[in-house]
Amino acid sequence: MEFRRVTGLPPYVFAQINGLKAEARAAGRDVVDFGFGNPDLPSPDVAVEKLAEAAHNPRNHRYSASRGIPNLRLAIARRYKALFDVDLDPETEVVTTIGAKEGLTHLMWVLCEAGDCAVVPSPSYPIHLAAPGFAGARVITVPVADPGTSALAPGEQFLAGLEEAVRTAPSRPRVIIVSFPHNPTTACVDLAFMERLVEFAARNEIVVCHDFAYADLGFDGYQPPSILQVRGAKEWCVELYTLTKSFSMAGWRVGFCVGNAEVVAALTKLKSYLDYG
């Protein structure tokens, strides 16, 4: 049988790593795994208690809302206001997702189609490269940092790379995918960088998707900025947020997409066909 959509996919990197780990452990070797960001801390007690309480409520055994229940979307909006001083309309600018990977993949379905282009930093988290391809888009990579220096923070070279990508792309890219703090390089940015990225997006009329998976993992006084803190960012930007890293809830598969109301509405429409929250 032929499976054309997945024929060209390489083996998933973490599946390969899991295979290598299994082989090593079967051979009696002690394995310390630095390959997969799987939280080793328990989920918060209050979350576990609420989950148990919800599991005993028969109403929760029925279909839910694919966009997320109203109180959850309201809580998301309140969290953004408290953490980032960003105002979000829970009715039009928030949609829940089944984790960030599902949200990103389906976001590419609503933003891209065959013949479109997407810009992705290199190196990148695997789904950032694969998701645009699932939608039929061509992926253009831009180095996240200057390989000729020891600096991890993206700067002029990354922004210049974006300019070059737009100039040479066969068609104007539909989306730029970024993620800061960055996986796998750990590169971090400040709000001034986000301001320049938003300005670039607005000038070129390109949607920016910021995968904010490590939103709460800042050290030595550093607070990772939300791209939505930039004035006017909601004109061109959306942000994906997941509870995986922040709350050690990887297996719960809870995330959300916030920002541009048109993009959120399009993702909400697609998800209404695909899942029930």
Short mmCIF file of C-alpha atoms in Angstrom, two decimals:
data_model
loop_
_atom_site.label_atom_id
_atom_site.label_comp_id
_atom_site.label_asym_id
_atom_site.label_seq_id
_atom_site.Cartn_x
_atom_site.Cartn_y
_atom_site.Cartn_z
CA MET A 1 0.00 0.00 0.00
CA GLU A 2 1.09 3.59 -0.63
CA PHE A 3 0.94 6.31 2.01
CA ARG A 4 2.09 9.38 0.13
CA ARG A 5 1.60 11.92 2.91
CA VAL A 6 4.08 10.15 5.20
CA THR A 7 6.37 8.41 2.72
CA GLY A 8 8.94 11.21 2.79
CA LEU A 9 8.95 11.60 6.57
CA PRO A 10 12.17 10.53 8.28
CA PRO A 11 11.82 8.43 11.44
CA TYR A 12 10.76 10.67 14.32
CA VAL A 13 13.88 11.63 16.24
CA PHE A 14 12.49 10.82 19.67
CA ALA A 15 11.27 7.43 18.48
CA GLN A 16 14.83 6.73 17.32
CA ILE A 17 16.22 7.85 20.68
CA ASN A 18 13.72 5.65 22.52
CA GLY A 19 14.89 2.69 20.45
CA LEU A 20 18.52 3.39 21.29
CA LYS A 21 17.65 3.71 25.00
CA ALA A 22 15.78 0.42 24.96
CA GLU A 23 18.72 -1.33 23.32
CA ALA A 24 21.18 0.12 25.84
CA ARG A 25 19.04 -0.82 28.83
CA ALA A 26 18.49 -4.32 27.45
CA ALA A 27 22.28 -4.63 27.32
CA GLY A 28 22.46 -3.74 31.00
CA ARG A 29 23.77 -0.20 30.58
CA ASP A 30 22.72 2.63 32.89
CA VAL A 31 21.06 5.33 30.77
CA VAL A 32 20.73 8.99 31.72
CA ASP A 33 18.29 10.52 29.23
CA PHE A 34 18.92 14.11 28.16
CA GLY A 35 17.09 13.71 24.87
CA PHE A 36 13.43 14.23 25.68
CA GLY A 37 11.96 17.10 27.73
CA ASN A 38 9.62 14.85 29.70
CA PRO A 39 8.94 16.46 33.11
CA ASP A 40 10.10 14.36 36.06
CA LEU A 41 8.14 16.36 38.63
CA PRO A 42 4.53 15.49 39.52
CA SER A 43 1.63 17.59 38.31
CA PRO A 44 0.33 20.08 40.93
CA ASP A 45 -1.82 18.46 43.63
CA VAL A 46 -4.65 20.91 42.99
CA ALA A 47 -4.76 19.91 39.32
CA VAL A 48 -4.80 16.20 40.14
CA GLU A 49 -7.54 16.71 42.73
CA LYS A 50 -9.66 18.69 40.28
CA LEU A 51 -9.13 16.05 37.60
CA ALA A 52 -10.33 13.34 39.98
CA GLU A 53 -13.33 15.47 40.92
CA ALA A 54 -14.16 16.11 37.26
CA ALA A 55 -13.83 12.42 36.41
CA HIS A 56 -16.65 11.64 38.85
CA ASN A 57 -18.98 14.16 37.20
CA PRO A 58 -21.05 12.36 34.53
CA ARG A 59 -21.36 15.59 32.53
CA ASN A 60 -17.66 15.37 31.73
CA HIS A 61 -18.09 11.97 30.11
CA ARG A 62 -20.00 13.59 27.25
CA TYR A 63 -18.65 15.50 24.26
CA SER A 64 -17.09 18.83 25.18
CA ALA A 65 -16.55 22.01 23.17
CA SER A 66 -13.69 21.86 20.67
CA ARG A 67 -12.84 25.51 21.34
CA GLY A 68 -12.62 24.92 25.11
CA ILE A 69 -15.19 25.46 27.84
CA PRO A 70 -15.92 29.14 28.64
CA ASN A 71 -14.40 29.12 32.13
CA LEU A 72 -11.13 27.66 30.82
CA ARG A 73 -10.86 30.29 28.11
CA LEU A 74 -11.61 32.99 30.67
CA ALA A 75 -8.89 31.61 32.97
CA ILE A 76 -6.43 31.68 30.06
CA ALA A 77 -7.25 35.33 29.36
CA ARG A 78 -6.83 36.19 33.03
CA ARG A 79 -3.46 34.42 33.17
CA TYR A 80 -2.17 36.45 30.22
CA LYS A 81 -3.32 39.64 31.88
CA ALA A 82 -1.65 38.71 35.17
CA LEU A 83 1.65 37.50 33.68
CA PHE A 84 2.11 39.72 30.63
CA ASP A 85 -0.43 42.56 30.98
CA VAL A 86 -1.95 41.36 27.70
CA ASP A 87 -5.70 41.77 27.20
CA LEU A 88 -7.39 38.82 25.46
CA ASP A 89 -11.03 38.39 24.55
CA PRO A 90 -11.85 34.83 25.68
CA GLU A 91 -14.60 34.62 23.06
CA THR A 92 -12.60 35.62 20.00
CA GLU A 93 -8.88 35.47 20.83
CA VAL A 94 -8.55 32.16 22.72
CA VAL A 95 -8.98 28.54 21.60
CA THR A 96 -7.85 25.49 23.53
CA THR A 97 -5.76 22.79 21.87
CA ILE A 98 -4.83 19.19 22.63
CA GLY A 99 -1.29 20.25 23.48
CA ALA A 100 0.94 22.52 21.42
CA LYS A 101 1.83 19.95 18.72
CA GLU A 102 -1.81 19.43 17.76
CA GLY A 103 -2.42 23.15 17.82
CA LEU A 104 0.60 23.93 15.66
CA THR A 105 -0.15 21.22 13.12
CA HIS A 106 -3.75 22.25 12.63
CA LEU A 107 -2.72 25.91 12.63
CA MET A 108 -0.58 25.17 9.59
CA TRP A 109 -3.61 23.58 7.92
CA VAL A 110 -5.54 26.84 8.20
CA LEU A 111 -2.60 29.06 7.24
CA CYS A 112 -0.95 27.08 4.42
CA GLU A 113 -1.80 25.01 1.40
CA ALA A 114 0.13 23.43 -1.46
CA GLY A 115 2.53 25.93 -3.03
CA ASP A 116 2.79 28.19 0.02
CA CYS A 117 5.99 28.83 1.97
CA ALA A 118 6.71 28.77 5.69
CA VAL A 119 9.85 30.08 7.41
CA VAL A 120 11.30 28.04 10.29
CA PRO A 121 14.49 28.57 12.33
CA SER A 122 17.27 26.00 12.05
CA PRO A 123 17.82 23.96 14.13
CA SER A 124 14.25 23.47 15.22
CA TYR A 125 11.90 21.30 17.21
CA PRO A 126 10.82 18.51 14.80
CA ILE A 127 7.13 19.43 14.50
CA HIS A 128 8.03 22.99 13.48
CA LEU A 129 9.62 21.58 10.33
CA ALA A 130 7.05 18.86 9.71
CA ALA A 131 3.76 20.68 10.31
CA PRO A 132 3.98 23.09 7.34
CA GLY A 133 4.86 20.13 5.13
CA PHE A 134 1.73 18.29 6.27
CA ALA A 135 -0.21 21.26 4.91
CA GLY A 136 1.64 21.09 1.60
CA ALA A 137 3.86 24.11 2.20
CA ARG A 138 7.53 24.45 1.35
CA VAL A 139 9.75 25.03 4.39
CA ILE A 140 12.49 27.68 4.23
CA THR A 141 15.00 27.53 7.10
CA VAL A 142 16.87 30.44 8.67
CA PRO A 143 19.77 29.89 11.14
CA VAL A 144 18.58 30.81 14.62
CA ALA A 145 22.04 32.02 15.66
CA ASP A 146 25.35 32.87 14.04
CA PRO A 147 27.30 29.59 13.73
CA GLY A 148 30.52 31.60 13.62
CA THR A 149 30.14 32.87 17.18
CA SER A 150 29.40 31.40 20.59
CA ALA A 151 26.37 33.65 21.04
CA LEU A 152 23.08 31.77 21.29
CA ALA A 153 20.76 34.76 21.20
CA PRO A 154 19.37 35.40 17.72
CA GLY A 155 20.19 38.86 16.52
CA GLU A 156 20.95 40.72 13.33
CA GLN A 157 21.81 37.56 11.40
CA PHE A 158 18.45 35.96 12.15
CA LEU A 159 16.53 39.07 11.13
CA ALA A 160 18.69 39.40 8.02
CA GLY A 161 17.96 35.75 7.30
CA LEU A 162 14.25 36.47 7.45
CA GLU A 163 14.70 39.33 4.98
CA GLU A 164 16.62 37.04 2.63
CA ALA A 165 14.03 34.28 2.97
CA VAL A 166 11.22 36.62 1.99
CA ARG A 167 13.24 38.10 -0.87
CA THR A 168 14.14 34.74 -2.41
CA ALA A 169 11.02 32.70 -1.65
CA PRO A 170 9.02 31.63 -4.73
CA SER A 171 5.98 33.20 -3.08
CA ARG A 172 5.54 35.42 -0.05
CA PRO A 173 5.72 33.18 3.03
CA ARG A 174 2.45 32.70 4.83
CA VAL A 175 3.89 32.10 8.27
CA ILE A 176 7.05 32.37 10.38
CA ILE A 177 7.33 29.82 13.19
CA VAL A 178 9.50 30.81 16.15
CA SER A 179 9.92 29.53 19.69
CA PHE A 180 11.74 31.38 22.47
CA PRO A 181 13.23 30.15 24.75
CA HIS A 182 14.34 28.06 21.83
CA ASN A 183 14.44 24.30 21.56
CA PRO A 184 17.06 22.87 21.06
CA THR A 185 19.59 25.73 21.38
CA THR A 186 18.14 27.42 24.53
CA ALA A 187 18.43 30.79 22.74
CA CYS A 188 16.52 33.53 24.55
CA VAL A 189 15.26 36.91 23.37
CA ASP A 190 14.08 40.14 24.93
CA LEU A 191 11.03 42.23 24.19
CA ALA A 192 13.04 44.49 21.86
CA PHE A 193 13.71 41.48 19.61
CA MET A 194 10.01 40.62 19.61
CA GLU A 195 9.23 44.21 18.63
CA ARG A 196 11.50 43.93 15.60
CA LEU A 197 9.98 40.58 14.67
CA VAL A 198 6.45 42.00 14.84
CA GLU A 199 7.53 45.01 12.76
CA PHE A 200 8.98 42.65 10.16
CA ALA A 201 5.78 40.60 10.09
CA ALA A 202 3.58 43.66 9.69
CA ARG A 203 5.78 45.14 6.96
CA ASN A 204 5.71 41.91 4.98
CA GLU A 205 2.15 40.85 5.92
CA ILE A 206 3.22 37.47 7.32
CA VAL A 207 1.66 35.69 10.28
CA VAL A 208 4.03 34.86 13.14
CA CYS A 209 3.33 31.75 15.19
CA HIS A 210 5.24 31.84 18.49
CA ASP A 211 5.43 28.44 20.20
CA PHE A 212 5.75 29.54 23.83
CA ALA A 213 6.36 26.06 25.28
CA TYR A 214 9.01 27.33 27.73
CA ALA A 215 7.13 30.44 28.82
CA ASP A 216 7.70 29.80 32.51
CA LEU A 217 11.27 28.51 32.38
CA GLY A 218 13.33 31.62 32.94
CA PHE A 219 16.33 31.78 35.26
CA ASP A 220 18.45 34.43 37.02
CA GLY A 221 15.65 36.96 36.87
CA TYR A 222 14.92 36.47 33.18
CA GLN A 223 11.22 36.38 32.22
CA PRO A 224 10.62 35.13 28.68
CA PRO A 225 8.49 37.71 26.87
CA SER A 226 5.21 36.94 25.17
CA ILE A 227 5.16 38.20 21.60
CA LEU A 228 1.69 39.59 22.36
CA GLN A 229 3.25 42.11 24.73
CA VAL A 230 4.34 44.05 21.65
CA ARG A 231 1.94 46.83 20.70
CA GLY A 232 0.00 45.79 17.60
CA ALA A 233 1.18 42.18 17.74
CA LYS A 234 -2.34 40.80 17.57
CA GLU A 235 -2.62 42.16 14.04
CA TRP A 236 -0.20 39.48 12.79
CA CYS A 237 0.69 37.12 15.62
CA VAL A 238 -0.60 34.12 17.50
CA GLU A 239 0.99 32.32 20.40
CA LEU A 240 0.82 28.68 21.42
CA TYR A 241 1.08 27.85 25.11
CA THR A 242 1.16 24.43 26.74
CA LEU A 243 0.85 23.17 30.31
CA THR A 244 3.46 20.46 29.65
CA LYS A 245 6.62 22.19 30.83
CA SER A 246 5.13 24.85 33.11
CA PHE A 247 3.01 22.47 35.20
CA SER A 248 4.51 19.01 34.52
CA MET A 249 1.32 17.99 32.72
CA ALA A 250 2.79 16.42 29.57
CA GLY A 251 0.33 13.53 29.49
CA TRP A 252 -2.71 15.72 30.04
CA ARG A 253 -2.46 17.22 26.55
CA VAL A 254 -3.71 20.70 27.36
CA GLY A 255 -2.65 23.83 25.51
CA PHE A 256 -4.12 26.86 23.80
CA CYS A 257 -3.66 29.31 20.96
CA VAL A 258 -4.18 33.03 21.56
CA GLY A 259 -3.82 36.22 19.58
CA ASN A 260 -5.09 37.31 16.17
CA ALA A 261 -8.86 36.85 16.16
CA GLU A 262 -9.07 35.85 12.49
CA VAL A 263 -6.46 33.11 12.88
CA VAL A 264 -8.04 31.89 16.12
CA ALA A 265 -11.45 31.77 14.41
CA ALA A 266 -10.04 29.77 11.50
CA LEU A 267 -8.37 27.28 13.85
CA THR A 268 -11.57 27.04 15.89
CA LYS A 269 -13.57 26.26 12.75
CA LEU A 270 -11.16 23.52 11.67
CA LYS A 271 -11.07 21.98 15.15
CA SER A 272 -14.87 21.84 15.24
CA TYR A 273 -14.57 19.17 12.53
CA LEU A 274 -11.70 17.29 14.17
CA ASP A 275 -12.10 17.07 17.95
CA TYR A 276 -14.28 17.76 20.96
CA GLY A 277 -11.83 19.48 23.26
#
